[in-house]
Amino acid sequence: MTEYEKMRAGLLYKCGDREIVARLLRAAALCCRLRTANKESRQVLEELLPNLPASARIDPPFFCDLGCGIHVGEGVHIAASCCILDTGSVFIGEGSRIGSGSLLCTPHHPLQADLRRTNAQYGFDIHIGARCVLGARVIVCPGVHIGESTIVAAGSVVTKDLPAHVLAAGIPATVVRSLLPGDGDMAADKAEPVSDSCPDSSPVTARAQELTARLLQAAQDENQALQTALWQELVPDRGEAAEVCLPFFCLTGSNIHLGDHSFINYNATILDQAPVHIGDHTLIGPNCLITTILDPDSNLASRNGPTDRHKEAQAAAVHIGADCWLGGGVTVCPGVRIGDRSIVAAGSVVTSDVPPDCLAAGNPAQIKRRLQPADTANKRPESAAQGAEPSGDGKQ
């Protein structure tokens, strides 16, 4: 039995095997072509995932180990910036939705250190049932089975099997409750039809991704004049001295307001199907996700239940006030308002409003305390800085 056959069978295998490495390199090259959407994206996806149904949708950027280990059903939607490590097989049932930035991870390393030194590992299959919804930045661990029609809250880490027809949330994810017939009515007060804020989302999104690709190239060419022109075209409502670090991903750009002297650090994703307001002098840390889309990236971590997955996707605007600071890796869910001068700790998932002058942290983010005048001194609040890594210019 070859090392590749062992891998597919879920047995201990050597990941440095020549055949496996060749397959990994091939997939990596294809994924590089999926960093932004373009005319060849669908063709590349079908080369990467040979059995991809015509009705399934995967939004770039997309990353995987091999591609051939991924099996998706009809009508599956995998949102932008997802990563599937498919050394084991990954099965996603028909009609399921995978939220932005999610990670499905099949590799499992041995507990024995001497085995790990030999590059030996396992690949344990992941099964996601039909009509499931995974919120933004969900992590599914090796060997997990998720039952059909189950909802997993944004930012959750699924370490064990989940039954069908439940809402699960947390780190590690646990069952919050069974789903109820009225769950489809969630967030009706905050939701607005996508068609109201983005009348023709596919061409608009393709335009934004084309501009983003040109921005990356202009940055590599050190063409500052072209970068300025492209930023103005991508995000017209951009205040004085507002700065966004590349790489950066958005759906439209036209729904984003950047206040004066606002700063967005590396690798941010803003899914601006509805408006996103970022106030003056606000700092957004690296690897942050701000999403307005209630389906599939709904604010499920509110513990209130899912949106109606059988209707047209809906969106809710996000408002981040002036002089705020979001640490690295923060997720802001649809409909959220963050008040002026508030701080959100690194890694938090913000599912409900944060009042002004507050420190919030956790998943879901909760108010830890009110910020006092002494907090405005020229020092970094320890509780806000946990887990945040400074960027090269000292901004978070």
Coordinates of C-alpha atoms in Angstrom, one line a residue:
M1 CA 0.0 0.0 0.0
T2 CA 1.4 3.4 -1.0
E3 CA 1.6 6.3 1.4
Y4 CA -1.1 8.1 -0.5
E5 CA -3.4 5.0 -0.2
K6 CA -2.7 4.9 3.5
M7 CA -3.6 8.6 3.7
R8 CA -6.9 8.0 1.9
A9 CA -7.7 5.0 4.1
G10 CA -7.2 7.0 7.4
L11 CA -4.0 5.1 8.3
L12 CA -0.7 6.5 9.6
Y13 CA 1.2 7.8 6.7
K14 CA 4.4 9.8 5.9
C15 CA 3.3 13.3 4.7
G16 CA 6.7 13.8 3.1
D17 CA 6.1 11.1 0.5
R18 CA 7.0 12.1 -3.0
E19 CA 3.6 11.4 -4.6
I20 CA 1.8 13.2 -1.8
V21 CA 4.1 16.2 -2.0
A22 CA 3.6 16.4 -5.8
R23 CA -0.2 16.5 -5.3
L24 CA 0.2 19.1 -2.6
L25 CA 2.2 21.3 -4.9
R26 CA -0.3 20.9 -7.7
A27 CA -3.1 22.0 -5.4
A28 CA -1.1 24.9 -4.0
A29 CA -0.5 26.2 -7.5
L30 CA -4.2 26.1 -8.4
C31 CA -5.1 27.8 -5.1
C32 CA -2.7 30.6 -6.0
R33 CA -4.9 31.2 -9.0
L34 CA -7.9 31.5 -6.7
R35 CA -6.6 34.4 -4.6
T36 CA -9.2 36.6 -6.3
A37 CA -12.2 36.0 -8.5
N38 CA -11.7 36.2 -12.3
K39 CA -13.0 34.7 -15.5
E40 CA -11.1 31.5 -15.0
S41 CA -12.0 30.9 -11.4
R42 CA -14.7 28.3 -12.1
Q43 CA -12.5 26.4 -14.5
V44 CA -9.7 26.3 -11.8
L45 CA -12.1 25.1 -9.2
E46 CA -13.3 22.3 -11.4
E47 CA -9.7 21.3 -12.0
L48 CA -9.1 21.4 -8.3
L49 CA -12.3 19.6 -7.3
P50 CA -13.1 17.3 -10.2
N51 CA -16.6 16.3 -9.0
L52 CA -17.8 19.8 -8.1
P53 CA -21.5 20.1 -8.9
A54 CA -22.6 22.9 -11.3
S55 CA -24.9 24.2 -8.6
A56 CA -22.2 24.4 -5.9
R57 CA -20.4 27.7 -5.3
I58 CA -17.0 28.4 -3.8
D59 CA -16.0 32.0 -3.4
P60 CA -12.3 32.9 -3.8
P61 CA -9.9 33.2 -2.1
F62 CA -10.0 29.4 -1.3
F63 CA -7.3 27.1 0.1
C64 CA -7.0 23.4 0.3
D65 CA -4.4 20.6 0.6
L66 CA -5.4 18.4 -2.3
G67 CA -8.9 19.1 -3.6
C68 CA -9.5 15.6 -4.6
G69 CA -10.5 14.7 -1.0
I70 CA -13.3 17.3 -1.0
H71 CA -16.8 16.1 -1.9
V72 CA -19.6 18.6 -2.0
G73 CA -23.3 18.2 -2.7
E74 CA -25.7 20.1 -4.9
G75 CA -26.3 23.7 -3.9
V76 CA -23.4 23.9 -1.4
H77 CA -22.0 27.5 -0.8
I78 CA -18.5 27.9 0.6
A79 CA -17.9 31.6 1.4
A80 CA -14.6 33.5 0.9
S81 CA -11.3 32.8 2.7
C82 CA -12.2 29.2 3.7
C83 CA -9.5 26.5 4.1
I84 CA -10.1 22.8 3.8
L85 CA -7.2 20.5 4.7
D86 CA -8.3 17.4 2.9
T87 CA -5.6 14.8 3.6
G88 CA -8.6 12.9 4.9
S89 CA -11.9 13.2 3.0
V90 CA -14.4 16.0 3.6
F91 CA -18.0 15.4 2.8
I92 CA -20.4 18.4 2.7
G93 CA -24.1 17.6 2.2
E94 CA -26.4 19.3 -0.3
G95 CA -27.6 22.8 0.5
S96 CA -25.1 23.4 3.3
R97 CA -23.4 26.8 3.8
I98 CA -19.9 27.3 5.1
G99 CA -19.2 30.8 6.5
S100 CA -16.2 33.0 5.6
G101 CA -12.8 32.2 7.0
S102 CA -13.9 28.7 8.2
L103 CA -11.4 25.8 8.6
L104 CA -12.2 22.2 8.0
C105 CA -9.1 20.3 9.2
T106 CA -8.7 16.5 8.7
P107 CA -4.9 16.0 9.6
H108 CA -4.3 14.6 13.0
H109 CA -0.7 14.3 14.4
P110 CA 0.4 11.4 16.7
L111 CA 0.6 12.1 20.4
Q112 CA 4.1 10.5 20.5
A113 CA 6.8 13.1 19.9
D114 CA 9.1 10.6 18.2
L115 CA 6.4 9.8 15.6
R116 CA 5.8 13.4 14.9
R117 CA 9.5 13.9 14.2
T118 CA 9.1 11.4 11.3
N119 CA 6.4 13.5 9.6
A120 CA 3.9 10.8 10.2
Q121 CA 0.3 11.8 10.6
Y122 CA -3.3 10.6 10.1
G123 CA -6.2 12.0 8.0
F124 CA -9.5 11.6 9.7
D125 CA -12.6 12.2 7.6
I126 CA -15.1 15.1 8.3
H127 CA -18.8 14.7 7.5
I128 CA -21.2 17.7 7.4
G129 CA -24.8 16.7 6.7
A130 CA -27.3 18.3 4.3
R131 CA -28.6 21.8 4.9
C132 CA -26.2 22.7 7.6
V133 CA -24.9 26.2 8.3
L134 CA -21.5 27.0 9.7
G135 CA -21.1 30.7 10.7
A136 CA -18.0 32.8 10.0
R137 CA -14.7 31.4 11.2
V138 CA -15.9 28.0 12.4
I139 CA -13.2 25.4 13.0
V140 CA -14.1 21.7 12.5
C141 CA -11.6 19.3 13.9
P142 CA -10.5 15.9 12.5
G143 CA -13.0 13.1 12.4
V144 CA -16.0 15.2 13.3
H145 CA -19.5 14.3 12.1
I146 CA -22.2 17.1 12.0
G147 CA -25.8 16.0 11.6
E148 CA -28.1 17.4 8.9
S149 CA -29.7 20.9 9.3
T150 CA -27.5 21.7 12.3
I151 CA -26.3 25.3 12.9
V152 CA -22.8 26.0 14.2
A153 CA -22.3 29.5 15.7
A154 CA -19.7 31.9 14.3
G155 CA -16.3 31.5 15.9
S156 CA -17.0 28.0 17.3
V157 CA -14.5 25.1 17.4
V158 CA -16.2 21.7 16.8
T159 CA -14.1 19.0 18.5
K160 CA -16.8 16.3 18.8
D161 CA -19.8 15.0 16.8
L162 CA -23.0 17.1 16.7
P163 CA -26.5 15.6 16.2
A164 CA -28.9 16.7 13.6
H165 CA -31.3 19.7 14.0
V166 CA -29.5 21.5 16.8
L167 CA -27.8 24.9 17.4
A168 CA -24.2 24.5 18.7
A169 CA -21.8 27.2 19.9
G170 CA -18.7 27.8 21.8
I171 CA -15.1 26.7 22.3
P172 CA -15.4 23.7 22.3
A173 CA -18.8 23.7 20.6
T174 CA -21.6 22.3 22.6
V175 CA -25.3 21.9 21.9
V176 CA -27.2 25.0 23.0
R177 CA -30.7 23.7 22.1
S178 CA -32.7 21.9 19.5
L179 CA -33.9 24.0 16.5
L180 CA -37.5 25.2 16.6
P181 CA -40.0 25.8 13.8
G182 CA -39.9 29.6 14.5
D183 CA -36.1 29.9 14.2
G184 CA -36.4 31.3 10.7
D185 CA -37.7 34.6 12.0
M186 CA -34.5 35.6 13.7
A187 CA -33.1 39.1 13.3
A188 CA -36.0 40.3 11.1
D189 CA -35.7 43.7 12.7
K190 CA -32.0 44.1 11.6
A191 CA -32.2 42.4 8.2
E192 CA -32.6 44.0 4.9
P193 CA -32.8 42.2 1.5
V194 CA -29.5 42.0 -0.3
S195 CA -31.1 43.4 -3.4
D196 CA -31.7 46.7 -1.5
S197 CA -28.0 47.3 -0.8
C198 CA -26.4 45.5 -3.6
P199 CA -28.7 45.1 -6.6
D200 CA -26.6 42.9 -8.7
S201 CA -24.1 41.3 -6.4
S202 CA -22.1 39.0 -8.8
P203 CA -20.8 41.7 -11.2
V204 CA -20.2 44.1 -8.4
T205 CA -18.2 41.5 -6.4
A206 CA -16.2 40.5 -9.5
R207 CA -15.4 44.1 -10.1
A208 CA -14.2 44.5 -6.5
Q209 CA -12.0 41.4 -6.7
E210 CA -10.5 42.6 -10.0
L211 CA -9.6 45.9 -8.4
T212 CA -8.1 44.1 -5.4
A213 CA -5.9 42.0 -7.7
R214 CA -4.8 45.1 -9.5
L215 CA -4.0 46.8 -6.2
L216 CA -1.8 43.9 -5.2
Q217 CA 0.1 44.1 -8.4
A218 CA 0.5 47.9 -8.2
A219 CA 1.9 47.4 -4.6
Q220 CA 4.4 44.9 -5.9
D221 CA 5.4 47.3 -8.7
E222 CA 5.6 50.1 -6.1
N223 CA 3.3 52.2 -8.3
Q224 CA 1.9 54.6 -5.6
A225 CA -0.1 56.8 -8.1
L226 CA -1.9 53.7 -9.5
Q227 CA -2.6 52.4 -5.9
T228 CA -4.2 55.7 -5.0
A229 CA -6.4 55.7 -8.1
L230 CA -7.4 52.1 -7.5
W231 CA -8.3 52.6 -3.8
Q232 CA -10.5 55.6 -4.8
E233 CA -12.3 53.4 -7.3
L234 CA -12.7 50.4 -4.9
V235 CA -13.6 52.4 -1.7
P236 CA -14.9 55.8 -2.9
D237 CA -16.1 56.9 0.6
R238 CA -12.6 57.0 2.1
G239 CA -11.7 59.7 4.6
E240 CA -8.6 61.8 4.8
A241 CA -5.5 59.8 5.6
A242 CA -7.5 56.6 5.9
E243 CA -5.1 53.6 5.4
V244 CA -5.8 50.0 4.5
C245 CA -2.9 47.4 4.4
L246 CA -2.8 44.8 1.7
P247 CA -3.9 42.0 1.4
F248 CA -7.5 43.2 1.8
F249 CA -10.7 41.6 0.7
C250 CA -14.2 43.0 0.3
L251 CA -17.4 42.2 -1.6
T252 CA -18.2 45.6 -3.2
G253 CA -16.1 48.4 -1.6
S254 CA -18.9 50.8 -2.4
N255 CA -20.7 50.0 0.8
I256 CA -17.7 50.8 3.0
H257 CA -17.2 54.2 4.8
L258 CA -13.7 54.7 6.2
G259 CA -13.4 57.7 8.5
D260 CA -10.6 60.2 8.6
H261 CA -7.3 58.7 9.9
S262 CA -8.9 55.2 10.2
F263 CA -6.5 52.3 9.9
I264 CA -7.1 48.7 8.8
N265 CA -4.2 46.3 9.2
Y266 CA -3.2 43.3 7.1
N267 CA -5.5 40.6 5.8
A268 CA -8.8 42.1 6.8
T269 CA -12.1 40.9 5.2
I270 CA -15.1 43.1 5.0
L271 CA -18.2 41.4 3.5
D272 CA -20.1 44.7 2.7
Q273 CA -23.3 43.4 1.2
A274 CA -24.9 46.0 3.5
P275 CA -23.2 49.3 4.6
V276 CA -20.1 49.1 6.9
H277 CA -19.3 52.4 8.7
I278 CA -15.9 52.7 10.4
G279 CA -15.4 56.0 12.3
D280 CA -12.6 58.5 12.5
H281 CA -9.4 57.4 14.1
T282 CA -10.5 53.8 14.5
L283 CA -7.9 51.0 14.4
I284 CA -8.8 47.6 13.0
G285 CA -6.2 44.9 13.8
P286 CA -4.8 42.2 11.5
N287 CA -6.9 39.2 10.3
C288 CA -10.3 40.9 11.3
L289 CA -13.6 39.9 9.7
I290 CA -16.5 42.3 9.4
T291 CA -19.6 40.6 7.9
T292 CA -23.0 42.0 7.1
I293 CA -24.4 38.8 5.6
L294 CA -26.9 37.0 7.7
D295 CA -26.8 33.9 5.6
P296 CA -24.4 32.0 5.6
D297 CA -22.3 34.3 7.9
S298 CA -25.2 35.0 10.3
N299 CA -24.7 36.1 13.9
L300 CA -25.5 32.7 15.1
A301 CA -23.4 33.1 18.3
S302 CA -26.2 35.2 19.7
R303 CA -27.7 31.9 20.7
N304 CA -31.0 33.0 19.2
G305 CA -31.1 30.5 16.3
P306 CA -30.6 30.6 12.5
T307 CA -31.9 32.8 9.8
D308 CA -34.3 31.2 7.3
R309 CA -31.9 29.4 5.0
H310 CA -34.5 28.8 2.4
K311 CA -35.2 32.4 1.6
E312 CA -33.0 35.0 -0.2
A313 CA -29.9 35.9 1.7
Q314 CA -30.3 39.0 3.9
A315 CA -27.8 41.5 5.2
A316 CA -27.6 44.0 8.1
A317 CA -25.4 47.0 8.3
V318 CA -22.4 47.3 10.8
H319 CA -21.5 50.5 12.5
I320 CA -18.1 50.9 14.3
G321 CA -17.8 54.3 16.0
A322 CA -14.9 56.8 16.2
D323 CA -11.7 56.2 18.1
C324 CA -12.4 52.4 18.5
W325 CA -9.8 49.7 18.6
L326 CA -10.4 46.1 17.4
G327 CA -7.5 43.8 18.3
G328 CA -6.2 41.1 15.9
G329 CA -8.5 38.3 14.7
V330 CA -11.8 40.0 15.8
T331 CA -15.1 38.9 14.1
V332 CA -17.9 41.5 13.9
C333 CA -21.3 39.9 13.0
P334 CA -24.2 41.4 11.0
G335 CA -26.2 44.3 12.5
V336 CA -23.7 45.1 15.3
R337 CA -23.0 48.6 16.5
I338 CA -19.8 49.4 18.4
G339 CA -19.9 52.7 20.3
D340 CA -17.3 55.4 20.1
R341 CA -14.0 54.9 22.0
S342 CA -14.7 51.2 22.7
I343 CA -12.0 48.4 22.6
V344 CA -12.6 44.8 21.5
A345 CA -10.0 42.3 22.6
A346 CA -8.1 40.2 20.1
G347 CA -9.9 37.0 18.9
S348 CA -13.4 38.2 20.1
V349 CA -16.6 37.5 18.2
V350 CA -18.9 40.5 18.5
T351 CA -22.5 39.3 18.1
S352 CA -24.4 42.1 19.8
D353 CA -24.0 45.9 20.3
V354 CA -21.1 47.3 22.4
P355 CA -21.9 50.6 24.1
P356 CA -19.4 53.5 23.9
D357 CA -16.4 53.6 26.2
C358 CA -16.4 49.9 27.0
L359 CA -13.9 47.0 26.9
A360 CA -15.4 43.9 25.4
A361 CA -13.9 40.4 25.0
G362 CA -14.7 36.8 24.4
N363 CA -16.9 34.5 22.2
P364 CA -19.5 35.9 22.2
A365 CA -17.9 39.3 23.2
Q366 CA -19.2 40.5 26.6
I367 CA -18.6 43.9 28.3
K368 CA -15.7 43.5 30.8
R369 CA -15.8 47.0 32.2
R370 CA -16.3 50.6 31.4
L371 CA -13.2 52.5 30.2
Q372 CA -12.1 55.2 32.6
P373 CA -10.4 58.5 31.9
A374 CA -7.1 57.0 33.2
D375 CA -7.3 54.5 30.4
T376 CA -6.7 57.2 27.8
A377 CA -3.1 57.5 29.1
N378 CA -0.4 56.7 26.5
K379 CA -0.2 53.0 27.4
R380 CA -1.7 49.7 26.1
P381 CA -4.5 48.3 28.3
E382 CA -3.3 44.8 29.3
S383 CA -6.7 43.2 29.1
A384 CA -7.3 44.6 25.6
A385 CA -3.9 43.6 24.3
Q386 CA -4.0 39.9 25.1
G387 CA -3.3 37.9 22.0
A388 CA -2.8 40.9 19.8
E389 CA 0.5 41.2 17.9
P390 CA 1.8 44.6 17.0
S391 CA 2.3 45.4 13.3
G392 CA 5.5 46.9 12.0
D393 CA 4.3 50.4 12.7
G394 CA 3.1 49.7 16.2
K395 CA -0.6 49.7 15.2
Q396 CA -2.8 46.7 16.1

